[in-house]
Backbone as a chain_set.jsonl record, in Angstrom:
{"seq": "MSTDPAPGRDRSAATRERLLDAAVEAFATSGFAGTTTRDIAARAGMSPAAVYVHHATKEELLFEISRRGHRSAVEVAERASASADDTVERVRAIVSEFSRWHAINSRVGRIVQYEFDALTPEHRAEIAGHRRANEKIMRDALEAGIDAGVLTVSDVKGTALALLSLSIDLVRWYHPEGQITPDQIAKLHGDLAVRMVAAA", "coords": {"N": [[79.245, 34.078, -34.929], [76.199, 32.685, -34.411], [74.832, 32.145, -30.924], [72.465, 31.078, -30.556], [70.422, 28.523, -29.378], [68.477, 27.602, -30.998], [68.289, 26.927, -33.94], [68.94, 24.395, -33.844], [67.225, 22.654, -31.801], [65.111, 23.146, -34.148], [65.842, 21.66, -36.245], [65.975, 19.269, -34.727], [63.38, 18.477, -33.793], [62.28, 18.51, -36.277], [63.595, 16.755, -37.386], [61.696, 14.411, -35.465], [59.074, 14.666, -36.31], [59.798, 13.815, -38.801], [60.427, 11.157, -38.725], [58.051, 9.972, -37.006], [55.989, 10.965, -38.994], [56.961, 8.707, -41.026], [56.642, 6.302, -39.269], [53.939, 6.117, -38.96], [53.155, 5.742, -41.799], [54.779, 3.348, -42.095], [53.689, 1.563, -40.13], [50.947, 1.503, -41.022], [50.952, 0.358, -43.42], [52.329, -2.036, -42.804], [51.573, -2.988, -40.335], [52.29, -2.816, -36.575], [53.858, -5.285, -35.754], [54.831, -6.138, -38.104], [56.662, -4.099, -38.634], [59.975, -3.287, -39.167], [62.575, -1.38, -37.183], [64.298, -0.666, -38.682], [62.556, -0.499, -41.122], [61.107, 1.902, -40.524], [63.151, 4.031, -40.185], [64.313, 3.67, -43.292], [62.286, 4.757, -44.817], [62.035, 7.447, -43.856], [64.511, 8.382, -44.703], [66.766, 8.024, -43.133], [69.463, 6.563, -40.947], [69.446, 3.46, -39.472], [70.31, 3.443, -36.708], [70.152, 6.246, -35.814], [67.601, 6.5, -35.658], [67.366, 5.968, -33.017], [68.587, 7.724, -31.879], [66.203, 9.75, -31.464], [64.051, 8.191, -30.598], [63.52, 5.614, -28.191], [62.686, 2.951, -28.789], [60.565, 1.116, -31.071], [58.096, 0.982, -30.122], [57.905, 3.044, -28.556], [57.47, 5.087, -30.639], [55.034, 4.484, -31.762], [53.659, 4.439, -29.402], [53.587, 7.578, -29.11], [52.336, 8.214, -31.694], [49.905, 7.249, -30.967], [48.949, 8.407, -28.681], [49.006, 11.358, -29.51], [47.119, 10.987, -31.319], [45.15, 10.504, -29.917], [44.563, 12.306, -28.314], [43.984, 14.398, -29.999], [41.3, 13.855, -30.794], [40.324, 14.068, -29.009], [39.86, 16.592, -27.965], [38.546, 17.528, -30.293], [36.115, 16.4, -29.83], [35.205, 17.461, -27.656], [35.123, 20.477, -28.429], [33.319, 19.854, -30.114], [31.214, 19.267, -28.048], [30.741, 21.484, -26.726], [30.047, 23.205, -28.649], [27.364, 23.282, -29.426], [24.079, 24.523, -27.762], [21.681, 23.392, -27.854], [20.866, 19.956, -26.671], [19.832, 17.645, -28.384], [21.119, 18.628, -30.402], [23.809, 18.572, -29.393], [24.861, 15.708, -29.042], [24.688, 15.395, -31.731], [26.59, 16.791, -32.902], [28.859, 16.042, -31.598], [29.0, 13.4, -32.152], [28.914, 13.48, -35.041], [31.167, 15.238, -35.563], [33.229, 13.972, -34.426], [33.336, 11.31, -35.963], [33.959, 12.68, -38.788], [36.962, 13.241, -38.261], [37.98, 10.976, -37.872], [37.75, 9.961, -40.052], [39.112, 12.034, -42.053], [41.725, 11.641, -40.713], [42.419, 8.496, -41.048], [44.187, 6.519, -41.106], [45.684, 6.749, -39.058], [43.999, 6.703, -36.891], [43.173, 4.379, -37.887], [45.475, 2.774, -36.988], [46.003, 3.609, -33.964], [43.951, 2.485, -32.792], [44.016, -0.764, -33.807], [46.291, -1.14, -32.71], [46.777, -1.482, -30.094], [47.444, -2.813, -28.181], [50.01, -3.408, -28.979], [51.523, -1.722, -27.392], [52.936, -0.775, -23.983], [52.241, -1.913, -21.315], [51.99, 0.596, -19.278], [51.869, 2.792, -20.996], [49.358, 2.098, -22.142], [47.773, 2.419, -20.411], [47.774, 4.843, -20.046], [46.728, 5.71, -22.48], [44.311, 4.549, -22.426], [43.287, 6.525, -20.293], [42.505, 8.623, -21.985], [40.679, 7.541, -23.925], [38.489, 7.419, -22.205], [38.318, 9.727, -21.406], [37.055, 10.56, -23.788], [34.908, 8.649, -24.008], [33.4, 9.681, -21.445], [32.546, 12.32, -22.392], [30.523, 11.853, -24.569], [28.719, 10.804, -22.477], [27.877, 12.412, -20.841], [26.711, 14.229, -22.603], [24.784, 12.912, -23.353], [23.445, 12.079, -20.794], [22.482, 14.583, -20.224], [20.73, 15.566, -22.241], [18.957, 13.349, -21.465], [17.693, 14.439, -19.188], [16.935, 16.673, -20.064], [14.507, 15.852, -20.973], [14.817, 15.353, -23.557], [16.056, 13.136, -24.997], [15.586, 9.404, -25.355], [16.751, 6.877, -23.697], [18.351, 3.819, -22.248], [20.44, 2.633, -21.375], [23.252, 4.122, -20.623], [25.816, 4.609, -20.398], [26.424, 1.857, -22.498], [25.295, 2.902, -24.513], [26.828, 5.438, -24.895], [29.107, 4.242, -25.795], [28.295, 2.921, -28.448], [27.496, 5.075, -29.835], [29.849, 6.653, -30.203], [31.547, 4.211, -31.447], [30.388, 4.305, -34.109], [31.879, 6.049, -34.969], [34.703, 5.321, -34.779], [34.574, 2.95, -35.708], [34.918, 3.25, -38.538], [37.281, 3.644, -39.218], [38.182, 1.212, -40.354], [37.064, 0.482, -42.579], [36.86, 2.535, -44.325], [38.401, 5.034, -46.759], [40.669, 7.431, -48.04], [40.461, 7.827, -50.89], [37.96, 6.868, -51.774], [34.445, 6.944, -52.676], [32.666, 8.454, -51.065], [32.991, 11.458, -48.785], [34.735, 12.93, -45.961], [32.689, 14.806, -44.945], [30.247, 13.945, -45.567], [30.225, 11.652, -44.196], [30.429, 12.372, -42.026], [27.988, 14.013, -41.53], [26.141, 12.036, -41.866], [26.538, 9.979, -39.887], [26.149, 11.892, -37.769], [23.085, 12.091, -38.415], [21.936, 9.566, -38.241], [22.937, 9.027, -35.169], [21.556, 10.914, -33.89], [18.939, 9.992, -34.791], [18.857, 7.311, -33.002], [18.601, 8.283, -30.335], [17.069, 9.999, -30.035], [13.914, 11.104, -28.117], [10.736, 9.698, -28.69]], "CA": [[78.689, 33.126, -34.736], [75.045, 32.651, -33.336], [74.592, 31.247, -29.856], [71.016, 30.436, -30.412], [70.119, 26.844, -29.786], [66.894, 27.096, -31.067], [68.174, 25.978, -34.892], [69.48, 22.605, -33.508], [65.989, 22.542, -31.825], [64.026, 22.905, -34.687], [65.771, 20.471, -36.6], [65.547, 18.212, -33.987], [61.655, 18.591, -33.839], [61.875, 18.286, -37.875], [63.758, 14.991, -37.156], [61.352, 13.874, -35.048], [58.219, 14.917, -37.167], [59.754, 12.955, -40.012], [60.344, 9.832, -37.793], [56.754, 9.691, -36.529], [55.173, 10.266, -40.115], [57.217, 7.375, -41.382], [56.38, 5.321, -38.669], [52.696, 6.151, -39.581], [53.645, 5.079, -42.922], [55.053, 1.94, -42.21], [52.417, 0.752, -39.503], [49.431, 1.747, -42.034], [51.611, -0.781, -44.593], [52.812, -3.675, -42.675], [51.104, -3.225, -38.911], [53.225, -2.844, -35.847], [54.746, -6.319, -35.463], [55.361, -6.458, -39.275], [57.622, -3.191, -39.054], [61.416, -2.896, -38.048], [62.896, 0.021, -36.791], [64.875, -0.34, -40.083], [61.851, -0.284, -42.105], [60.78, 3.342, -40.47], [64.533, 4.982, -40.404], [64.75, 3.59, -44.557], [61.083, 5.993, -44.921], [62.414, 9.243, -43.391], [65.874, 8.602, -45.06], [68.126, 8.091, -41.925], [70.169, 5.298, -40.369], [68.873, 2.954, -37.947], [71.271, 4.159, -35.616], [69.969, 7.638, -35.987], [66.177, 6.694, -34.903], [67.448, 5.725, -31.682], [68.743, 9.443, -31.003], [64.89, 10.159, -31.081], [63.306, 7.318, -29.898], [64.221, 4.568, -28.115], [62.08, 1.511, -29.364], [59.856, 1.144, -32.181], [56.869, 0.805, -29.158], [58.086, 4.751, -28.365], [57.11, 5.865, -31.749], [53.655, 3.939, -31.563], [53.069, 5.559, -27.797], [53.569, 9.273, -29.311], [51.287, 8.444, -32.505], [48.567, 7.206, -30.655], [48.878, 9.915, -27.471], [48.713, 12.871, -30.213], [45.791, 11.0, -32.346], [44.048, 10.75, -28.759], [44.807, 13.785, -27.538], [43.384, 15.666, -30.805], [40.303, 13.329, -30.862], [39.515, 14.191, -27.514], [40.15, 18.107, -28.367], [37.612, 17.461, -31.601], [34.135, 16.086, -29.312], [35.146, 18.698, -26.71], [34.708, 21.298, -29.219], [31.778, 19.734, -30.819], [30.534, 19.431, -27.1], [30.56, 22.956, -26.381], [29.397, 24.231, -29.642], [25.807, 23.452, -29.339], [23.051, 24.635, -26.438], [20.626, 22.047, -27.711], [21.151, 18.719, -26.008], [19.912, 17.01, -29.232], [22.24, 19.191, -31.837], [25.168, 18.606, -29.178], [24.793, 14.806, -29.48], [24.712, 15.075, -33.281], [27.459, 17.363, -33.244], [29.913, 15.182, -31.178], [29.296, 12.243, -33.227], [29.991, 13.98, -36.502], [32.971, 15.773, -35.653], [33.949, 12.888, -33.842], [33.448, 10.753, -37.257], [34.815, 13.459, -39.304], [38.083, 13.505, -37.73], [38.61, 9.632, -37.926], [37.771, 9.941, -41.811], [40.502, 12.134, -42.462], [42.751, 10.774, -39.767], [41.814, 7.357, -40.982], [45.369, 6.066, -41.479], [46.168, 7.238, -37.624], [42.84, 6.004, -36.283], [43.214, 2.601, -37.704], [46.567, 2.392, -35.935], [45.86, 3.752, -32.89], [42.518, 1.406, -32.724], [44.109, -1.768, -33.61], [47.592, -1.693, -32.102], [46.623, -0.691, -28.727], [47.853, -3.887, -27.346], [50.918, -3.464, -28.863], [52.037, -0.794, -26.151], [53.481, -0.961, -22.788], [51.026, -1.724, -19.926], [51.872, 1.986, -18.934], [51.378, 3.475, -21.717], [48.194, 1.712, -22.641], [47.002, 2.877, -19.47], [47.546, 6.455, -20.486], [45.656, 5.837, -23.634], [42.942, 4.231, -21.922], [42.874, 7.735, -19.769], [42.24, 9.772, -23.12], [39.613, 7.083, -24.382], [37.724, 7.472, -21.036], [37.607, 11.135, -21.476], [35.911, 10.773, -24.953], [33.58, 8.352, -23.376], [32.532, 10.943, -20.292], [32.141, 13.648, -23.025], [29.544, 11.068, -24.802], [27.577, 10.177, -21.677], [27.601, 13.74, -20.626], [25.501, 14.576, -23.638], [23.366, 11.65, -23.219], [22.627, 12.294, -19.592], [21.884, 16.382, -20.766], [19.492, 15.018, -22.985], [17.495, 12.591, -20.863], [17.303, 15.251, -18.095], [15.664, 17.535, -20.74], [13.424, 14.919, -21.413], [14.551, 14.663, -25.55], [16.25, 11.721, -25.584], [15.308, 8.124, -24.372], [18.101, 5.886, -23.528], [17.668, 3.141, -20.943], [21.714, 2.443, -20.801], [23.744, 5.546, -20.801], [27.395, 3.716, -20.991], [26.866, 0.951, -23.662], [24.986, 3.686, -25.459], [27.693, 6.042, -25.536], [30.126, 3.442, -26.397], [27.629, 2.62, -29.455], [27.339, 6.009, -30.921], [31.237, 6.397, -30.334], [31.685, 2.774, -32.578], [29.731, 4.909, -35.028], [33.163, 6.758, -35.72], [35.906, 4.709, -34.801], [34.859, 1.988, -36.617], [35.206, 3.501, -40.214], [38.717, 3.488, -39.689], [38.265, -0.335, -40.9], [36.635, 0.452, -44.157], [36.916, 3.937, -45.02], [39.615, 5.122, -47.72], [39.9, 8.596, -48.553], [40.268, 8.085, -52.276], [36.895, 6.331, -51.878], [33.403, 8.155, -53.142], [32.109, 8.757, -49.586], [33.338, 12.484, -48.409], [34.246, 13.178, -44.666], [31.763, 15.771, -44.3], [29.011, 13.43, -46.138], [30.158, 10.281, -43.462], [29.816, 13.056, -40.656], [26.403, 14.233, -41.524], [25.378, 10.794, -42.207], [26.792, 9.797, -38.253], [25.413, 12.42, -36.989], [21.898, 12.194, -38.173], [22.015, 8.263, -37.057], [23.357, 8.995, -33.796], [20.126, 11.325, -33.037], [17.397, 8.708, -34.323], [19.484, 6.495, -32.216], [18.536, 8.668, -29.305], [16.26, 11.066, -29.777], [12.881, 10.933, -27.914], [9.577, 9.908, -29.918]], "C": [[77.79, 32.975, -33.591], [75.321, 31.78, -32.164], [73.242, 30.386, -29.616], [71.025, 29.131, -30.507], [69.146, 26.544, -30.729], [67.096, 26.538, -32.629], [68.427, 24.675, -34.517], [68.373, 22.036, -33.09], [65.137, 21.984, -32.797], [64.743, 22.144, -35.921], [65.491, 19.078, -35.91], [64.106, 17.442, -34.062], [61.597, 18.011, -35.127], [62.393, 17.016, -38.243], [63.038, 14.063, -36.894], [59.806, 13.125, -35.649], [58.763, 13.644, -38.266], [59.409, 11.356, -39.995], [58.761, 9.673, -37.898], [55.761, 9.711, -38.035], [55.699, 9.138, -41.014], [56.861, 5.991, -40.755], [54.733, 5.188, -38.805], [52.51, 4.997, -40.984], [53.472, 3.24, -42.893], [54.197, 0.966, -40.991], [51.521, 0.682, -40.022], [49.713, 0.266, -43.224], [51.573, -2.266, -43.785], [52.304, -4.119, -41.056], [52.317, -2.843, -37.825], [54.246, -3.94, -35.926], [55.556, -6.359, -36.917], [56.509, -5.2, -39.771], [58.571, -3.271, -38.224], [61.505, -1.422, -38.036], [64.042, 0.552, -38.482], [63.922, 0.18, -41.253], [61.474, 1.422, -42.13], [61.863, 3.843, -40.482], [64.746, 4.839, -42.302], [63.44, 4.934, -45.018], [61.708, 7.519, -44.816], [63.945, 9.162, -44.115], [66.734, 8.93, -44.091], [68.12, 6.747, -41.844], [69.195, 4.594, -39.728], [69.067, 3.37, -36.734], [70.423, 5.357, -34.91], [68.67, 7.601, -35.421], [66.391, 6.673, -33.839], [68.092, 7.254, -30.841], [67.224, 9.94, -30.28], [63.913, 9.63, -30.188], [64.085, 6.418, -29.346], [63.874, 3.237, -28.244], [60.846, 1.946, -30.165], [58.165, 1.128, -31.565], [56.429, 2.306, -29.056], [57.234, 5.725, -29.639], [55.528, 5.834, -31.738], [52.891, 4.831, -30.625], [52.58, 6.762, -28.374], [52.332, 9.199, -31.006], [50.065, 8.112, -31.97], [48.316, 8.305, -29.587], [48.367, 11.224, -28.486], [47.234, 12.378, -30.778], [44.606, 11.206, -31.584], [43.502, 12.133, -28.304], [43.823, 14.775, -28.757], [41.728, 14.959, -30.888], [39.44, 13.822, -29.739], [38.897, 15.559, -27.966], [38.763, 18.854, -29.402], [36.307, 17.196, -30.528], [34.42, 17.376, -28.572], [34.741, 20.235, -27.138], [33.774, 21.021, -29.682], [30.679, 19.728, -29.625], [29.787, 20.819, -27.029], [29.917, 23.741, -27.591], [27.828, 24.14, -29.927], [25.03, 23.403, -27.77], [22.182, 23.465, -26.486], [21.137, 20.931, -27.436], [20.766, 17.805, -27.383], [21.007, 17.559, -30.42], [23.674, 18.793, -30.817], [25.823, 16.969, -29.635], [25.014, 14.597, -30.882], [26.519, 15.603, -33.415], [28.445, 16.788, -32.793], [30.184, 13.951, -31.649], [29.875, 12.162, -34.638], [30.895, 14.418, -36.749], [33.714, 14.938, -35.479], [34.371, 11.908, -35.353], [34.443, 11.347, -38.423], [36.366, 13.571, -38.967], [38.764, 12.01, -37.75], [38.444, 9.273, -39.224], [39.103, 10.474, -42.27], [41.392, 11.652, -42.049], [42.552, 9.418, -39.885], [42.954, 6.551, -40.382], [45.906, 5.859, -39.601], [45.355, 6.769, -36.673], [43.051, 4.368, -36.373], [44.717, 2.165, -36.725], [46.813, 2.247, -34.775], [44.816, 2.824, -32.114], [43.323, 0.136, -32.863], [45.691, -2.262, -32.986], [47.985, -1.286, -30.842], [47.269, -1.778, -27.375], [49.223, -3.965, -27.204], [51.662, -2.848, -27.985], [51.981, -1.079, -24.65], [52.246, -1.027, -21.964], [50.759, -0.026, -19.474], [51.672, 2.827, -19.749], [49.974, 3.021, -22.611], [47.702, 2.079, -21.512], [46.866, 4.35, -19.369], [46.912, 7.089, -21.574], [44.516, 5.538, -23.162], [42.43, 5.895, -21.467], [42.069, 8.531, -20.656], [40.996, 8.764, -23.779], [38.413, 7.19, -23.128], [37.394, 8.78, -20.891], [36.539, 11.234, -22.45], [34.554, 10.09, -24.152], [32.683, 9.516, -22.633], [31.825, 11.863, -21.227], [30.635, 13.248, -23.458], [28.799, 11.086, -23.436], [27.446, 11.447, -20.791], [26.203, 14.061, -21.354], [24.355, 13.742, -23.559], [22.541, 12.225, -22.062], [22.053, 13.783, -19.551], [20.614, 16.111, -21.338], [18.613, 14.077, -22.433], [16.982, 13.797, -20.156], [16.591, 16.326, -18.638], [14.8, 16.766, -21.409], [13.133, 14.94, -23.186], [15.202, 13.964, -25.905], [16.114, 10.718, -24.574], [16.578, 6.978, -24.862], [18.433, 5.401, -22.157], [19.754, 2.726, -20.649], [22.348, 3.087, -21.401], [25.157, 5.063, -21.371], [27.402, 3.264, -22.181], [26.03, 1.971, -24.652], [25.975, 4.707, -26.34], [28.528, 5.246, -26.126], [29.612, 3.133, -27.705], [28.19, 3.726, -30.326], [28.698, 6.295, -31.016], [31.833, 5.251, -31.348], [31.49, 3.462, -33.788], [31.227, 5.357, -35.753], [34.447, 6.328, -35.677], [35.589, 3.619, -35.555], [35.126, 1.989, -38.411], [36.385, 3.601, -40.414], [39.0, 2.146, -40.075], [38.254, -0.402, -42.187], [37.138, 1.792, -45.016], [38.447, 4.018, -45.718], [39.469, 6.478, -48.349], [40.063, 8.807, -50.024], [38.779, 7.171, -52.531], [35.542, 7.409, -52.556], [32.639, 8.998, -52.003], [33.274, 10.007, -49.165], [33.864, 12.799, -46.675], [33.332, 13.967, -43.752], [30.632, 15.245, -44.456], [29.024, 12.094, -44.968], [29.641, 11.428, -42.343], [28.603, 13.455, -40.608], [25.595, 12.97, -41.484], [25.515, 10.082, -40.71], [25.747, 10.162, -37.319], [23.613, 12.219, -36.941], [21.642, 10.984, -37.725], [22.001, 8.054, -35.816], [21.712, 9.721, -33.055], [18.857, 10.484, -33.465], [17.563, 7.94, -33.663], [18.631, 6.772, -30.735], [17.56, 9.705, -28.902], [14.444, 10.839, -29.065], [11.67, 10.875, -28.987], [8.892, 11.146, -29.506]], "O": [[78.064, 33.034, -32.392], [75.979, 30.752, -32.321], [73.001, 29.446, -28.858], [71.504, 28.529, -31.468], [68.971, 25.427, -31.216], [66.251, 25.693, -32.925], [67.869, 23.821, -35.206], [68.098, 20.971, -33.642], [64.542, 20.91, -32.709], [63.908, 22.017, -36.816], [64.951, 18.083, -36.393], [63.828, 16.266, -34.298], [60.9, 17.002, -35.239], [61.923, 16.281, -39.112], [63.142, 12.987, -37.483], [59.406, 11.961, -35.612], [58.075, 12.639, -38.447], [58.682, 10.624, -40.668], [58.294, 9.225, -38.946], [54.967, 8.804, -38.284], [54.879, 8.611, -41.765], [56.78, 4.91, -41.34], [54.288, 4.042, -38.742], [51.958, 3.901, -41.086], [52.695, 2.381, -43.309], [54.159, -0.261, -41.075], [50.856, -0.298, -39.687], [48.892, -0.54, -43.661], [50.961, -3.289, -44.093], [52.525, -5.23, -40.574], [53.384, -2.547, -38.362], [55.42, -3.638, -36.142], [56.767, -6.579, -36.929], [57.095, -5.201, -40.854], [58.471, -3.325, -36.998], [60.839, -0.554, -38.602], [64.329, 1.617, -39.029], [64.254, 0.998, -42.111], [61.477, 2.132, -43.136], [61.593, 4.749, -41.27], [65.305, 5.811, -42.808], [63.836, 5.982, -45.528], [61.752, 8.43, -45.642], [64.563, 10.212, -43.945], [67.405, 9.961, -44.113], [67.33, 5.928, -42.314], [68.122, 5.125, -39.441], [68.234, 3.619, -35.863], [70.106, 5.39, -33.721], [68.388, 8.541, -34.677], [65.63, 7.413, -33.214], [68.035, 7.641, -29.674], [67.029, 10.336, -29.131], [63.198, 10.19, -29.356], [65.23, 6.251, -29.768], [64.649, 2.361, -27.861], [60.224, 2.983, -29.933], [57.189, 1.231, -32.308], [55.324, 2.801, -29.277], [56.589, 6.763, -29.497], [54.832, 6.849, -31.713], [51.957, 5.609, -30.819], [51.398, 7.086, -28.259], [51.62, 10.167, -31.27], [49.077, 8.656, -32.464], [47.377, 9.078, -29.776], [47.423, 11.949, -28.171], [46.276, 13.15, -30.743], [43.537, 11.705, -31.936], [42.435, 12.7, -28.068], [43.089, 15.698, -28.405], [40.878, 15.827, -31.085], [38.218, 13.924, -29.639], [37.713, 15.692, -28.277], [38.229, 19.963, -29.386], [35.455, 18.083, -30.584], [33.807, 18.378, -28.942], [34.177, 21.032, -26.388], [33.013, 21.978, -29.823], [29.512, 20.045, -29.86], [28.606, 21.105, -27.225], [29.336, 24.814, -27.431], [27.231, 24.954, -30.632], [25.252, 22.588, -26.874], [21.937, 22.707, -25.548], [22.165, 20.769, -28.092], [21.677, 16.987, -27.512], [21.588, 16.799, -31.195], [24.71, 18.698, -31.474], [26.848, 16.821, -30.3], [25.564, 13.546, -31.211], [27.433, 14.933, -33.898], [29.353, 16.88, -33.619], [31.295, 13.421, -31.628], [30.691, 11.438, -35.21], [31.555, 14.274, -37.779], [34.781, 14.85, -36.086], [35.532, 11.825, -35.752], [35.417, 10.757, -38.891], [36.939, 14.245, -39.823], [39.985, 11.896, -37.65], [38.995, 8.237, -39.597], [40.014, 9.788, -42.733], [42.13, 11.085, -42.854], [42.469, 8.877, -38.782], [42.798, 5.958, -39.314], [46.423, 4.84, -39.142], [45.847, 6.401, -35.606], [43.091, 3.485, -35.516], [44.762, 1.265, -35.886], [47.483, 1.344, -34.274], [44.945, 2.521, -30.928], [43.427, -0.303, -31.718], [46.107, -3.413, -32.852], [49.086, -0.869, -30.48], [47.459, -1.588, -26.174], [49.824, -4.309, -26.187], [52.673, -3.487, -27.691], [50.979, -1.603, -24.163], [51.354, -0.18, -22.019], [49.65, 0.496, -19.358], [51.207, 3.869, -19.287], [49.649, 3.608, -23.643], [46.501, 2.036, -21.781], [46.003, 4.947, -18.725], [46.608, 8.266, -21.765], [43.578, 6.278, -23.46], [41.498, 6.469, -22.03], [41.054, 9.094, -20.245], [40.144, 9.508, -24.265], [37.281, 6.918, -23.527], [36.343, 9.103, -20.338], [35.44, 11.752, -22.251], [33.534, 10.676, -23.789], [31.662, 10.074, -23.034], [30.667, 12.207, -20.992], [29.659, 13.871, -23.04], [27.838, 11.814, -23.685], [26.679, 11.267, -19.845], [25.059, 14.129, -20.906], [23.167, 14.026, -23.712], [21.406, 12.697, -22.139], [21.135, 14.035, -18.771], [19.546, 16.467, -20.84], [17.488, 13.98, -22.923], [15.868, 14.209, -20.477], [15.747, 16.931, -17.976], [14.372, 17.136, -22.503], [12.128, 14.739, -23.868], [15.268, 13.815, -27.125], [16.353, 10.851, -23.374], [17.038, 6.524, -25.91], [18.708, 6.098, -21.18], [20.113, 2.595, -19.479], [22.344, 2.996, -22.629], [25.513, 5.132, -22.547], [28.078, 3.814, -23.051], [26.234, 1.675, -25.829], [26.078, 4.89, -27.553], [28.765, 5.621, -27.274], [30.579, 3.001, -28.456], [29.016, 3.586, -31.227], [29.003, 6.208, -32.206], [32.728, 5.658, -32.089], [32.37, 3.304, -34.634], [31.571, 5.023, -36.887], [35.308, 6.823, -36.404], [36.554, 3.244, -36.221], [35.407, 1.091, -39.204], [36.814, 3.665, -41.567], [40.201, 1.881, -40.141], [39.026, -1.032, -42.909], [37.672, 1.865, -46.123], [39.415, 3.332, -45.389], [38.494, 6.784, -49.036], [39.819, 9.934, -50.454], [38.612, 6.816, -53.697], [35.793, 8.573, -52.869], [32.11, 10.094, -52.193], [34.449, 9.642, -49.188], [32.809, 12.907, -46.05], [33.163, 13.951, -42.532], [29.731, 15.703, -43.753], [27.956, 11.507, -44.799], [28.515, 11.331, -41.856], [28.016, 13.256, -39.544], [24.436, 12.962, -41.069], [24.463, 9.569, -40.328], [24.963, 9.569, -36.577], [22.938, 12.19, -35.912], [21.032, 11.025, -36.657], [21.326, 7.191, -35.254], [21.015, 9.283, -32.14], [17.908, 10.291, -32.705], [16.505, 7.408, -33.327], [18.114, 5.862, -30.086], [17.311, 10.143, -27.779], [13.733, 10.258, -29.885], [11.539, 11.68, -29.91], [7.972, 11.599, -30.187]]}, "num_chains": 1, "name": "protein.A"}
C-alpha cells in the first residue's frame, strides 16, 4: 500500500476545481444572490454538505473565482506591457490583450465585475488591490508616452480608467457564440486606444 499522500491531494484539488467550475456556471446563470450552495453542489455532482468540506461559504467560492480572474488579468497586462518597447505600441498591446482576455473569459469577467459588492470587506480590499495594479500598468504606459512626446493625455488617471473600461465593459455584451472573435475585438480596442491618446 502506498503511503504517498499525493493521490489524495490530487483528488481534493480536482474536487475544488469542479466546485469552482460549477460556481462559475451558477453565478453566470443566476447571479450570486440567486445561487444557493445546493445549486453549486448539484452542478458539481456533489451533496451540499460536501461543498463545505472545501469552501466554508458561497462567498469564498466567489472570492476564489474573483482572485484567480484578477490575477490572471494582471499577468496578461504585465506581459503585454513588457512586449513592446515603443510607447504607443505598449498602450495598444495592453488594451488589446486585456480585451482579448475579457472576451475569452467573459463569463468569469462578468461575475468578478458585477458581483464585487457581494464580497466581504476584507476580500473586496484584496481584489481592489489587483484592480489598482492593472490601473498602474496603464498609467505607467501613458506617462511613458507623454514623456516621449508621442501621447497627448490631459488626465492620466481618468484616461487609464477609460482605456481599461473598453476591455472591462465588453463582458456586459460579449457572447462567445457571436460573430466577433476575441482576436477581432482585441485589434479593434487596441486601435481605438491608440487613436484616443496618440499625439497628433
